[in-house]
Amino acid sequence: MKVSVEDKRIREKNIPKNDRKIVSTANSMGILRIQVAKHIGVERMDSFLFQFGWEMGKADGLELMKTGQPLAQLVVDGPIKHIKSGHINGVDHRCDIEYNADGSLKTLIGRGEWFGSYEVEQHMEHFGLSDEPVCHTLAGYSSGFMSTIFKKPLIAKEITCVGAGHDSCQWMVRPEEVWGEDVKQSVKDLLDRTPILEELEYTYDNLLEQTEFITRLSSFQKELTGEVVNGRGLQDITDKAGKILKSPVTIENLSMETIASSGLTEEEREDLYEATVKLVPNFLVKEQNRYTLSSRKEIFELEHYNRVVVPVLVQKQLLGYCSMITGKKESGDYEAEYLYLEHLASAAALVLLNEKAAFESLGRMKGSYLEQVLNEEIPKAELLKRGKFIDIDFSQPYRLVAVDYDNEKETLEEEFNFQEQLLDLTYQYYRNRGQQVLTGYKDDKLIIMLFDPERMDEIMDDYTSYIGQYLKHMNFHMGISGVRQDIENAVKGYEEARIALRLAIRKDRLYYDELGVVGVLINSNNVESIQMLAQDQLKSLYDIENHKSHELFETLYCFLGNGGNLKNTANDLSLSMSGLRHRIQRIEDLLEKDLRDPEVSNNLLLIMKALIVLKDIKF
């Protein structure tokens, strides 16, 4: 059997180029839907299909407009044209149109229901039930058609959809501005969305930029770590950071005073400090002792520049700040600056941690030396020799300071941690001043051996202010010895400081030199004679077990300490004048003495001070 087939060109003549029709089945549209979702993602599929439908609706609208029919008829013919496309089997449609006096469109509300949506069939077959309406092509077609014939952006939105589990596919057409945020995207968003290729290029550029930034950041961290490993200080790592970042950077203490800086002159540093402290939030100073690892970051907006600030934390304790001076940004995005500063803060924290470890080690060594000095465990010659190893010249004059404080710690662990912190801060303060000291604890009192002790009041005022920055609500009482010249007399100096501290009842600071004969009397250690004299002179007021006697003892001590001034005594004891006079009269009756006699008052005050020092009487 022989078969011959001749190939002839068969074509339809007289078909306008733009009127060519391409017949496609619903299944082929389903395949298109699958491929769109596969290649650009389900999230972008709605935009693609909406644009696809918009262009079809626009084309059909332009074709019908060529007939010259009125708008009302075009609104009727549009759904018919849509049915012929095969997208739907039928439609219920109603459109209410209102015009302005000049014939322009005032408002339009179209509503209806699509029947037999091919999109519902294909989406359900290939993707299953959806959470949202799926007739994107139909909505795009209606939007494109209506916008074309009315020459105004009109958006069709599917309200309910069978593909989303509803009973019907109902829709509504309204002007874009009327919808507002009720539509997922505007016409511009839907039709002018960036092509996926451009988005991929943009994403690639962003990833490349991020990769380069991470590389630079890693290199920055490596450079700073190298400085720390090589034993460089804060100024060295700040210089390195400023050179790499090409921006002024600083490291400040808790008062925002510059410790190290790069790229700033002395005058600029002073101007920066003055400008910054006016804007520093209270937490930087008032709540620094409660600072945690929240890594709170700040931007101080100054007149001509911004200051980006990151905290420096060592073992959960705030020690200072790293900052960068940068220009103002319209975007307000300073994430890159934050990341660089966090690496600088980490390097600074390592340096400070090393210094802290060395500092604590030396501090404990000096505390051990102080204990050995006060216990007279080391001969003088050996002390003088060992002092060179801890940078202490024991041949200098010195004073000993005994410090007591309010103790509200509930556990031994809390008390120990507090004592360690107070000891470290004390040593740190005097080290920063360049002053030689030994610090330690004895009999639960902080003891400071201060060498070359000039301007003691100024030093102690500054010291308590410094401690108060870190340890809030601290009430200190200090007893300060006389000036001692020989290290062998350290024990006597400690005894003087202890005696002065015992008498610093209503004063935060008392010098042994102020005690006069009281100090000599107590140092005689004639305890039994003092107690016998007190029993004879104070009579029942010396009965420390009796509350009333103790109350009268305190009143007498305060009265004599104020030189017999009733007003000052009443203020100190929070008593009325009549109540105080009543107590004074009762005391005179009990003692059978005239308290206005200077000799009597001086002797009594001397005895009472002696009892307080001997701890026979406690306030």
PDB file of C-alpha atoms in Angstrom, residues 98-375:
ATOM      1  CA  GLU A  98     -23.779  58.807  38.256  1.00  0.00           C
ATOM      2  CA  TYR A  99     -22.408  61.676  36.153  1.00  0.00           C
ATOM      3  CA  ASN A 100     -21.414  65.229  36.975  1.00  0.00           C
ATOM      4  CA  ALA A 101     -23.063  68.213  35.293  1.00  0.00           C
ATOM      5  CA  ASP A 102     -20.218  68.408  32.744  1.00  0.00           C
ATOM      6  CA  GLY A 103     -20.801  64.789  31.756  1.00  0.00           C
ATOM      7  CA  SER A 104     -17.774  63.406  33.589  1.00  0.00           C
ATOM      8  CA  LEU A 105     -18.098  60.306  35.729  1.00  0.00           C
ATOM      9  CA  LYS A 106     -18.987  61.138  39.327  1.00  0.00           C
ATOM     10  CA  THR A 107     -19.320  57.680  40.787  1.00  0.00           C
ATOM     11  CA  LEU A 108     -19.863  54.098  39.735  1.00  0.00           C
ATOM     12  CA  ILE A 109     -20.803  50.994  41.644  1.00  0.00           C
ATOM     13  CA  GLY A 110     -20.940  47.700  39.795  1.00  0.00           C
ATOM     14  CA  ARG A 111     -21.771  44.392  41.408  1.00  0.00           C
ATOM     15  CA  GLY A 112     -22.539  40.893  40.274  1.00  0.00           C
ATOM     16  CA  GLU A 113     -21.782  37.186  40.328  1.00  0.00           C
ATOM     17  CA  TRP A 114     -19.636  35.035  38.057  1.00  0.00           C
ATOM     18  CA  PHE A 115     -20.848  31.528  37.194  1.00  0.00           C
ATOM     19  CA  GLY A 116     -18.612  28.674  36.118  1.00  0.00           C
ATOM     20  CA  SER A 117     -15.286  30.398  36.684  1.00  0.00           C
ATOM     21  CA  TYR A 118     -12.522  28.471  34.944  1.00  0.00           C
ATOM     22  CA  GLU A 119     -10.091  29.818  37.552  1.00  0.00           C
ATOM     23  CA  VAL A 120     -12.002  28.175  40.381  1.00  0.00           C
ATOM     24  CA  GLU A 121     -11.977  24.822  38.547  1.00  0.00           C
ATOM     25  CA  GLN A 122      -8.261  24.925  37.728  1.00  0.00           C
ATOM     26  CA  HIS A 123      -7.125  26.281  41.098  1.00  0.00           C
ATOM     27  CA  MET A 124      -9.129  23.666  43.001  1.00  0.00           C
ATOM     28  CA  GLU A 125      -7.740  20.903  40.769  1.00  0.00           C
ATOM     29  CA  HIS A 126      -4.091  21.908  41.027  1.00  0.00           C
ATOM     30  CA  PHE A 127      -3.820  23.745  44.374  1.00  0.00           C
ATOM     31  CA  GLY A 128      -6.897  22.806  46.387  1.00  0.00           C
ATOM     32  CA  LEU A 129      -9.025  25.136  48.511  1.00  0.00           C
ATOM     33  CA  SER A 130      -7.586  28.625  48.982  1.00  0.00           C
ATOM     34  CA  ASP A 131      -7.687  31.040  51.906  1.00  0.00           C
ATOM     35  CA  GLU A 132      -8.488  33.950  49.572  1.00  0.00           C
ATOM     36  CA  PRO A 133     -10.454  34.513  46.347  1.00  0.00           C
ATOM     37  CA  VAL A 134      -8.691  33.007  43.308  1.00  0.00           C
ATOM     38  CA  CYS A 135     -10.396  34.603  40.275  1.00  0.00           C
ATOM     39  CA  HIS A 136      -7.529  37.003  39.570  1.00  0.00           C
ATOM     40  CA  THR A 137      -7.861  36.872  35.768  1.00  0.00           C
ATOM     41  CA  LEU A 138     -11.615  37.587  35.952  1.00  0.00           C
ATOM     42  CA  ALA A 139     -11.065  40.540  38.297  1.00  0.00           C
ATOM     43  CA  GLY A 140      -8.304  41.825  36.025  1.00  0.00           C
ATOM     44  CA  TYR A 141     -10.523  41.470  32.935  1.00  0.00           C
ATOM     45  CA  SER A 142     -13.414  43.400  34.498  1.00  0.00           C
ATOM     46  CA  SER A 143     -11.043  46.080  35.850  1.00  0.00           C
ATOM     47  CA  GLY A 144      -9.267  46.510  32.505  1.00  0.00           C
ATOM     48  CA  PHE A 145     -12.522  46.616  30.505  1.00  0.00           C
ATOM     49  CA  MET A 146     -14.303  49.104  32.787  1.00  0.00           C
ATOM     50  CA  SER A 147     -11.250  51.337  33.200  1.00  0.00           C
ATOM     51  CA  THR A 148     -10.827  51.458  29.403  1.00  0.00           C
ATOM     52  CA  ILE A 149     -14.376  52.391  28.456  1.00  0.00           C
ATOM     53  CA  PHE A 150     -14.756  54.928  31.309  1.00  0.00           C
ATOM     54  CA  LYS A 151     -11.193  56.219  30.936  1.00  0.00           C
ATOM     55  CA  LYS A 152     -10.803  56.137  34.704  1.00  0.00           C
ATOM     56  CA  PRO A 153      -9.113  53.620  37.045  1.00  0.00           C
ATOM     57  CA  LEU A 154     -11.857  51.236  38.170  1.00  0.00           C
ATOM     58  CA  ILE A 155     -11.045  48.171  40.224  1.00  0.00           C
ATOM     59  CA  ALA A 156     -13.060  44.944  40.343  1.00  0.00           C
ATOM     60  CA  LYS A 157     -12.641  43.082  43.611  1.00  0.00           C
ATOM     61  CA  GLU A 158     -13.874  39.577  44.263  1.00  0.00           C
ATOM     62  CA  ILE A 159     -15.767  39.629  47.562  1.00  0.00           C
ATOM     63  CA  THR A 160     -16.595  35.918  47.871  1.00  0.00           C
ATOM     64  CA  CYS A 161     -15.205  32.999  45.884  1.00  0.00           C
ATOM     65  CA  VAL A 162     -16.105  29.339  45.460  1.00  0.00           C
ATOM     66  CA  GLY A 163     -12.377  28.598  45.344  1.00  0.00           C
ATOM     67  CA  ALA A 164     -12.120  29.963  48.894  1.00  0.00           C
ATOM     68  CA  GLY A 165     -14.997  27.829  50.166  1.00  0.00           C
ATOM     69  CA  HIS A 166     -17.838  30.313  49.620  1.00  0.00           C
ATOM     70  CA  ASP A 167     -21.140  29.548  47.905  1.00  0.00           C
ATOM     71  CA  SER A 168     -20.614  31.902  44.966  1.00  0.00           C
ATOM     72  CA  CYS A 169     -18.119  34.178  43.235  1.00  0.00           C
ATOM     73  CA  GLN A 170     -19.468  37.669  43.902  1.00  0.00           C
ATOM     74  CA  TRP A 171     -17.618  40.807  42.887  1.00  0.00           C
ATOM     75  CA  MET A 172     -17.869  44.566  42.951  1.00  0.00           C
ATOM     76  CA  VAL A 173     -16.460  47.367  40.759  1.00  0.00           C
ATOM     77  CA  ARG A 174     -15.687  50.820  42.210  1.00  0.00           C
ATOM     78  CA  PRO A 175     -13.308  53.685  41.486  1.00  0.00           C
ATOM     79  CA  GLU A 176      -9.827  53.050  42.814  1.00  0.00           C
ATOM     80  CA  GLU A 177      -9.879  56.028  45.191  1.00  0.00           C
ATOM     81  CA  VAL A 178     -13.152  54.820  46.732  1.00  0.00           C
ATOM     82  CA  TRP A 179     -11.673  51.421  47.541  1.00  0.00           C
ATOM     83  CA  GLY A 180      -8.747  52.985  49.371  1.00  0.00           C
ATOM     84  CA  GLU A 181      -6.988  50.296  51.405  1.00  0.00           C
ATOM     85  CA  ASP A 182      -9.785  47.789  50.853  1.00  0.00           C
ATOM     86  CA  VAL A 183      -8.035  46.437  47.778  1.00  0.00           C
ATOM     87  CA  LYS A 184      -4.850  44.452  48.035  1.00  0.00           C
ATOM     88  CA  GLN A 185      -2.940  46.648  45.581  1.00  0.00           C
ATOM     89  CA  SER A 186      -3.561  49.781  43.609  1.00  0.00           C
ATOM     90  CA  VAL A 187      -3.711  49.734  39.806  1.00  0.00           C
ATOM     91  CA  LYS A 188      -0.165  51.084  39.772  1.00  0.00           C
ATOM     92  CA  ASP A 189       1.015  48.339  42.129  1.00  0.00           C
ATOM     93  CA  LEU A 190      -0.628  45.635  40.076  1.00  0.00           C
ATOM     94  CA  LEU A 191       0.306  46.858  36.606  1.00  0.00           C
ATOM     95  CA  ASP A 192       3.673  48.491  37.273  1.00  0.00           C
ATOM     96  CA  ARG A 193       5.137  45.915  39.637  1.00  0.00           C
ATOM     97  CA  THR A 194       8.866  45.425  39.161  1.00  0.00           C
ATOM     98  CA  PRO A 195       9.550  42.449  36.888  1.00  0.00           C
ATOM     99  CA  ILE A 196      10.860  39.384  38.660  1.00  0.00           C
ATOM    100  CA  LEU A 197      14.153  39.598  36.746  1.00  0.00           C
ATOM    101  CA  GLU A 198      14.752  43.130  37.994  1.00  0.00           C
ATOM    102  CA  GLU A 199      13.832  42.050  41.515  1.00  0.00           C
ATOM    103  CA  LEU A 200      16.308  39.186  41.298  1.00  0.00           C
ATOM    104  CA  GLU A 201      18.999  41.560  40.079  1.00  0.00           C
ATOM    105  CA  TYR A 202      18.184  43.953  42.906  1.00  0.00           C
ATOM    106  CA  THR A 203      18.270  41.094  45.419  1.00  0.00           C
ATOM    107  CA  TYR A 204      21.580  39.901  44.032  1.00  0.00           C
ATOM    108  CA  ASP A 205      23.042  43.406  44.313  1.00  0.00           C
ATOM    109  CA  ASN A 206      21.811  43.613  47.902  1.00  0.00           C
ATOM    110  CA  LEU A 207      23.297  40.228  48.744  1.00  0.00           C
ATOM    111  CA  LEU A 208      26.572  41.245  47.142  1.00  0.00           C
ATOM    112  CA  GLU A 209      26.581  44.481  49.113  1.00  0.00           C
ATOM    113  CA  GLN A 210      25.761  42.622  52.338  1.00  0.00           C
ATOM    114  CA  THR A 211      28.517  40.099  51.625  1.00  0.00           C
ATOM    115  CA  GLU A 212      31.022  42.903  51.100  1.00  0.00           C
ATOM    116  CA  PHE A 213      29.844  44.599  54.303  1.00  0.00           C
ATOM    117  CA  ILE A 214      30.146  41.381  56.307  1.00  0.00           C
ATOM    118  CA  THR A 215      33.643  40.916  54.904  1.00  0.00           C
ATOM    119  CA  ARG A 216      34.597  44.452  55.933  1.00  0.00           C
ATOM    120  CA  LEU A 217      33.022  43.945  59.361  1.00  0.00           C
ATOM    121  CA  SER A 218      34.881  40.668  59.833  1.00  0.00           C
ATOM    122  CA  SER A 219      38.141  42.334  58.832  1.00  0.00           C
ATOM    123  CA  PHE A 220      37.407  45.176  61.257  1.00  0.00           C
ATOM    124  CA  GLN A 221      36.837  42.706  64.092  1.00  0.00           C
ATOM    125  CA  LYS A 222      40.030  40.824  63.183  1.00  0.00           C
ATOM    126  CA  GLU A 223      42.083  44.041  63.246  1.00  0.00           C
ATOM    127  CA  LEU A 224      40.735  45.069  66.664  1.00  0.00           C
ATOM    128  CA  THR A 225      41.178  41.583  68.088  1.00  0.00           C
ATOM    129  CA  GLY A 226      44.800  41.648  66.911  1.00  0.00           C
ATOM    130  CA  GLU A 227      45.330  44.908  68.798  1.00  0.00           C
ATOM    131  CA  VAL A 228      43.898  43.382  71.986  1.00  0.00           C
ATOM    132  CA  VAL A 229      45.960  40.186  71.629  1.00  0.00           C
ATOM    133  CA  ASN A 230      49.099  42.276  71.219  1.00  0.00           C
ATOM    134  CA  GLY A 231      48.381  44.019  74.519  1.00  0.00           C
ATOM    135  CA  ARG A 232      47.329  47.370  73.071  1.00  0.00           C
ATOM    136  CA  GLY A 233      45.386  49.837  75.193  1.00  0.00           C
ATOM    137  CA  LEU A 234      42.115  51.689  74.613  1.00  0.00           C
ATOM    138  CA  GLN A 235      43.779  54.540  72.725  1.00  0.00           C
ATOM    139  CA  ASP A 236      45.468  52.104  70.324  1.00  0.00           C
ATOM    140  CA  ILE A 237      42.276  50.248  69.432  1.00  0.00           C
ATOM    141  CA  THR A 238      40.420  53.576  69.104  1.00  0.00           C
ATOM    142  CA  ASP A 239      43.073  54.860  66.685  1.00  0.00           C
ATOM    143  CA  LYS A 240      42.804  51.641  64.693  1.00  0.00           C
ATOM    144  CA  ALA A 241      38.988  51.856  64.555  1.00  0.00           C
ATOM    145  CA  GLY A 242      39.031  55.522  63.499  1.00  0.00           C
ATOM    146  CA  LYS A 243      41.554  54.807  60.742  1.00  0.00           C
ATOM    147  CA  ILE A 244      39.470  51.943  59.323  1.00  0.00           C
ATOM    148  CA  LEU A 245      36.066  53.638  59.653  1.00  0.00           C
ATOM    149  CA  LYS A 246      37.333  57.058  58.536  1.00  0.00           C
ATOM    150  CA  SER A 247      35.020  58.614  61.103  1.00  0.00           C
ATOM    151  CA  PRO A 248      35.658  60.123  64.548  1.00  0.00           C
ATOM    152  CA  VAL A 249      35.192  57.522  67.294  1.00  0.00           C
ATOM    153  CA  THR A 250      35.433  57.826  71.064  1.00  0.00           C
ATOM    154  CA  ILE A 251      35.384  55.713  74.220  1.00  0.00           C
ATOM    155  CA  GLU A 252      33.845  57.434  77.257  1.00  0.00           C
ATOM    156  CA  ASN A 253      33.485  56.687  80.931  1.00  0.00           C
ATOM    157  CA  LEU A 254      30.157  56.627  82.756  1.00  0.00           C
ATOM    158  CA  SER A 255      30.061  60.427  82.909  1.00  0.00           C
ATOM    159  CA  MET A 256      30.518  60.633  79.120  1.00  0.00           C
ATOM    160  CA  GLU A 257      34.031  61.993  79.600  1.00  0.00           C
ATOM    161  CA  THR A 258      36.421  60.902  76.838  1.00  0.00           C
ATOM    162  CA  ILE A 259      38.929  58.178  77.770  1.00  0.00           C
ATOM    163  CA  ALA A 260      40.236  57.624  74.233  1.00  0.00           C
ATOM    164  CA  SER A 261      39.367  59.191  70.877  1.00  0.00           C
ATOM    165  CA  SER A 262      40.384  59.268  67.231  1.00  0.00           C
ATOM    166  CA  GLY A 263      39.788  61.994  64.661  1.00  0.00           C
ATOM    167  CA  LEU A 264      38.995  64.749  67.193  1.00  0.00           C
ATOM    168  CA  THR A 265      41.039  67.655  68.509  1.00  0.00           C
ATOM    169  CA  GLU A 266      41.069  68.561  72.189  1.00  0.00           C
ATOM    170  CA  GLU A 267      38.732  71.482  71.513  1.00  0.00           C
ATOM    171  CA  GLU A 268      36.361  69.268  69.516  1.00  0.00           C
ATOM    172  CA  ARG A 269      36.303  66.725  72.355  1.00  0.00           C
ATOM    173  CA  GLU A 270      35.346  69.436  74.835  1.00  0.00           C
ATOM    174  CA  ASP A 271      32.617  70.756  72.510  1.00  0.00           C
ATOM    175  CA  LEU A 272      31.340  67.212  71.997  1.00  0.00           C
ATOM    176  CA  TYR A 273      31.158  66.602  75.744  1.00  0.00           C
ATOM    177  CA  GLU A 274      29.290  69.845  76.414  1.00  0.00           C
ATOM    178  CA  ALA A 275      26.844  69.170  73.581  1.00  0.00           C
ATOM    179  CA  THR A 276      26.252  65.552  74.583  1.00  0.00           C
ATOM    180  CA  VAL A 277      25.759  65.802  78.335  1.00  0.00           C
ATOM    181  CA  LYS A 278      22.772  68.081  77.769  1.00  0.00           C
ATOM    182  CA  LEU A 279      21.052  65.278  75.872  1.00  0.00           C
ATOM    183  CA  VAL A 280      22.243  62.212  77.776  1.00  0.00           C
ATOM    184  CA  PRO A 281      19.162  60.386  79.142  1.00  0.00           C
ATOM    185  CA  ASN A 282      19.015  59.876  82.884  1.00  0.00           C
ATOM    186  CA  PHE A 283      19.505  56.106  82.696  1.00  0.00           C
ATOM    187  CA  LEU A 284      23.098  56.566  81.576  1.00  0.00           C
ATOM    188  CA  VAL A 285      23.994  57.949  84.992  1.00  0.00           C
ATOM    189  CA  LYS A 286      21.200  57.389  87.468  1.00  0.00           C
ATOM    190  CA  GLU A 287      20.499  53.750  86.689  1.00  0.00           C
ATOM    191  CA  GLN A 288      23.866  52.545  85.465  1.00  0.00           C
ATOM    192  CA  ASN A 289      24.261  50.107  88.361  1.00  0.00           C
ATOM    193  CA  ARG A 290      21.086  48.323  87.136  1.00  0.00           C
ATOM    194  CA  TYR A 291      22.221  48.143  83.504  1.00  0.00           C
ATOM    195  CA  THR A 292      21.793  44.694  81.984  1.00  0.00           C
ATOM    196  CA  LEU A 293      22.677  42.940  78.743  1.00  0.00           C
ATOM    197  CA  SER A 294      19.783  44.544  76.895  1.00  0.00           C
ATOM    198  CA  SER A 295      22.439  46.400  74.828  1.00  0.00           C
ATOM    199  CA  ARG A 296      20.388  49.501  74.641  1.00  0.00           C
ATOM    200  CA  LYS A 297      21.714  51.760  71.894  1.00  0.00           C
ATOM    201  CA  GLU A 298      21.174  55.459  71.466  1.00  0.00           C
ATOM    202  CA  ILE A 299      21.429  58.135  68.803  1.00  0.00           C
ATOM    203  CA  PHE A 300      21.988  61.656  70.089  1.00  0.00           C
ATOM    204  CA  GLU A 301      20.799  64.080  67.424  1.00  0.00           C
ATOM    205  CA  LEU A 302      22.949  67.191  67.716  1.00  0.00           C
ATOM    206  CA  GLU A 303      22.799  70.328  65.620  1.00  0.00           C
ATOM    207  CA  HIS A 304      25.243  69.458  62.860  1.00  0.00           C
ATOM    208  CA  TYR A 305      25.807  65.726  63.322  1.00  0.00           C
ATOM    209  CA  ASN A 306      24.527  62.620  65.082  1.00  0.00           C
ATOM    210  CA  ARG A 307      26.320  60.643  67.775  1.00  0.00           C
ATOM    211  CA  VAL A 308      25.708  56.886  67.731  1.00  0.00           C
ATOM    212  CA  VAL A 309      26.365  55.332  71.145  1.00  0.00           C
ATOM    213  CA  VAL A 310      26.770  51.679  72.209  1.00  0.00           C
ATOM    214  CA  PRO A 311      27.447  50.548  75.814  1.00  0.00           C
ATOM    215  CA  VAL A 312      30.613  48.784  76.956  1.00  0.00           C
ATOM    216  CA  LEU A 313      29.686  45.907  79.265  1.00  0.00           C
ATOM    217  CA  VAL A 314      32.082  43.759  81.290  1.00  0.00           C
ATOM    218  CA  GLN A 315      30.560  40.851  83.243  1.00  0.00           C
ATOM    219  CA  LYS A 316      27.111  42.486  83.031  1.00  0.00           C
ATOM    220  CA  GLN A 317      28.486  45.707  84.511  1.00  0.00           C
ATOM    221  CA  LEU A 318      28.331  48.933  82.535  1.00  0.00           C
ATOM    222  CA  LEU A 319      31.790  50.511  82.378  1.00  0.00           C
ATOM    223  CA  GLY A 320      31.473  53.076  79.614  1.00  0.00           C
ATOM    224  CA  TYR A 321      30.380  53.834  76.042  1.00  0.00           C
ATOM    225  CA  CYS A 322      31.694  53.683  72.483  1.00  0.00           C
ATOM    226  CA  SER A 323      30.422  56.305  70.069  1.00  0.00           C
ATOM    227  CA  MET A 324      30.812  57.372  66.467  1.00  0.00           C
ATOM    228  CA  ILE A 325      30.298  60.852  65.056  1.00  0.00           C
ATOM    229  CA  THR A 326      28.385  60.617  61.802  1.00  0.00           C
ATOM    230  CA  GLY A 327      26.403  62.788  59.437  1.00  0.00           C
ATOM    231  CA  LYS A 328      22.632  62.937  59.509  1.00  0.00           C
ATOM    232  CA  LYS A 329      20.759  60.348  57.445  1.00  0.00           C
ATOM    233  CA  GLU A 330      17.316  60.876  55.962  1.00  0.00           C
ATOM    234  CA  SER A 331      16.630  57.141  56.204  1.00  0.00           C
ATOM    235  CA  GLY A 332      17.515  57.080  59.902  1.00  0.00           C
ATOM    236  CA  ASP A 333      19.214  53.709  59.379  1.00  0.00           C
ATOM    237  CA  TYR A 334      22.364  53.457  61.499  1.00  0.00           C
ATOM    238  CA  GLU A 335      22.543  49.656  61.666  1.00  0.00           C
ATOM    239  CA  ALA A 336      25.997  49.534  60.055  1.00  0.00           C
ATOM    240  CA  GLU A 337      27.341  52.049  62.570  1.00  0.00           C
ATOM    241  CA  TYR A 338      25.824  50.026  65.409  1.00  0.00           C
ATOM    242  CA  LEU A 339      27.508  46.828  64.205  1.00  0.00           C
ATOM    243  CA  TYR A 340      30.928  48.459  63.912  1.00  0.00           C
ATOM    244  CA  LEU A 341      30.551  50.068  67.332  1.00  0.00           C
ATOM    245  CA  GLU A 342      29.466  46.806  68.932  1.00  0.00           C
ATOM    246  CA  HIS A 343      32.712  45.204  67.736  1.00  0.00           C
ATOM    247  CA  LEU A 344      34.675  48.189  69.064  1.00  0.00           C
ATOM    248  CA  ALA A 345      32.785  47.910  72.372  1.00  0.00           C
ATOM    249  CA  SER A 346      33.650  44.193  72.542  1.00  0.00           C
ATOM    250  CA  ALA A 347      37.343  44.968  71.992  1.00  0.00           C
ATOM    251  CA  ALA A 348      37.195  47.733  74.609  1.00  0.00           C
ATOM    252  CA  ALA A 349      35.488  45.319  77.010  1.00  0.00           C
ATOM    253  CA  LEU A 350      38.329  42.806  76.554  1.00  0.00           C
ATOM    254  CA  VAL A 351      40.906  45.490  77.309  1.00  0.00           C
ATOM    255  CA  LEU A 352      38.968  46.632  80.364  1.00  0.00           C
ATOM    256  CA  LEU A 353      38.470  43.038  81.479  1.00  0.00           C
ATOM    257  CA  ASN A 354      42.221  42.449  81.323  1.00  0.00           C
ATOM    258  CA  GLU A 355      42.829  45.666  83.233  1.00  0.00           C
ATOM    259  CA  LYS A 356      40.144  44.696  85.734  1.00  0.00           C
ATOM    260  CA  ALA A 357      41.735  41.290  86.320  1.00  0.00           C
ATOM    261  CA  ALA A 358      45.175  42.845  86.813  1.00  0.00           C
ATOM    262  CA  PHE A 359      43.679  45.573  88.944  1.00  0.00           C
ATOM    263  CA  GLU A 360      41.801  43.113  91.173  1.00  0.00           C
ATOM    264  CA  SER A 361      44.880  40.948  91.528  1.00  0.00           C
ATOM    265  CA  LEU A 362      47.004  43.912  92.591  1.00  0.00           C
ATOM    266  CA  GLY A 363      44.206  45.178  94.838  1.00  0.00           C
ATOM    267  CA  ARG A 364      43.956  41.844  96.642  1.00  0.00           C
ATOM    268  CA  MET A 365      47.729  41.739  96.990  1.00  0.00           C
ATOM    269  CA  LYS A 366      47.686  45.191  98.561  1.00  0.00           C
ATOM    270  CA  GLY A 367      44.812  44.155 100.813  1.00  0.00           C
ATOM    271  CA  SER A 368      46.914  41.233 101.990  1.00  0.00           C
ATOM    272  CA  TYR A 369      49.829  43.603 102.651  1.00  0.00           C
ATOM    273  CA  LEU A 370      47.586  45.880 104.716  1.00  0.00           C
ATOM    274  CA  GLU A 371      46.436  42.921 106.803  1.00  0.00           C
ATOM    275  CA  GLN A 372      50.067  41.915 107.405  1.00  0.00           C
ATOM    276  CA  VAL A 373      50.970  45.507 108.354  1.00  0.00           C
ATOM    277  CA  LEU A 374      48.127  45.808 110.882  1.00  0.00           C
ATOM    278  CA  ASN A 375      48.859  42.373 112.325  1.00  0.00           C
TER     279      ASN A 375
END
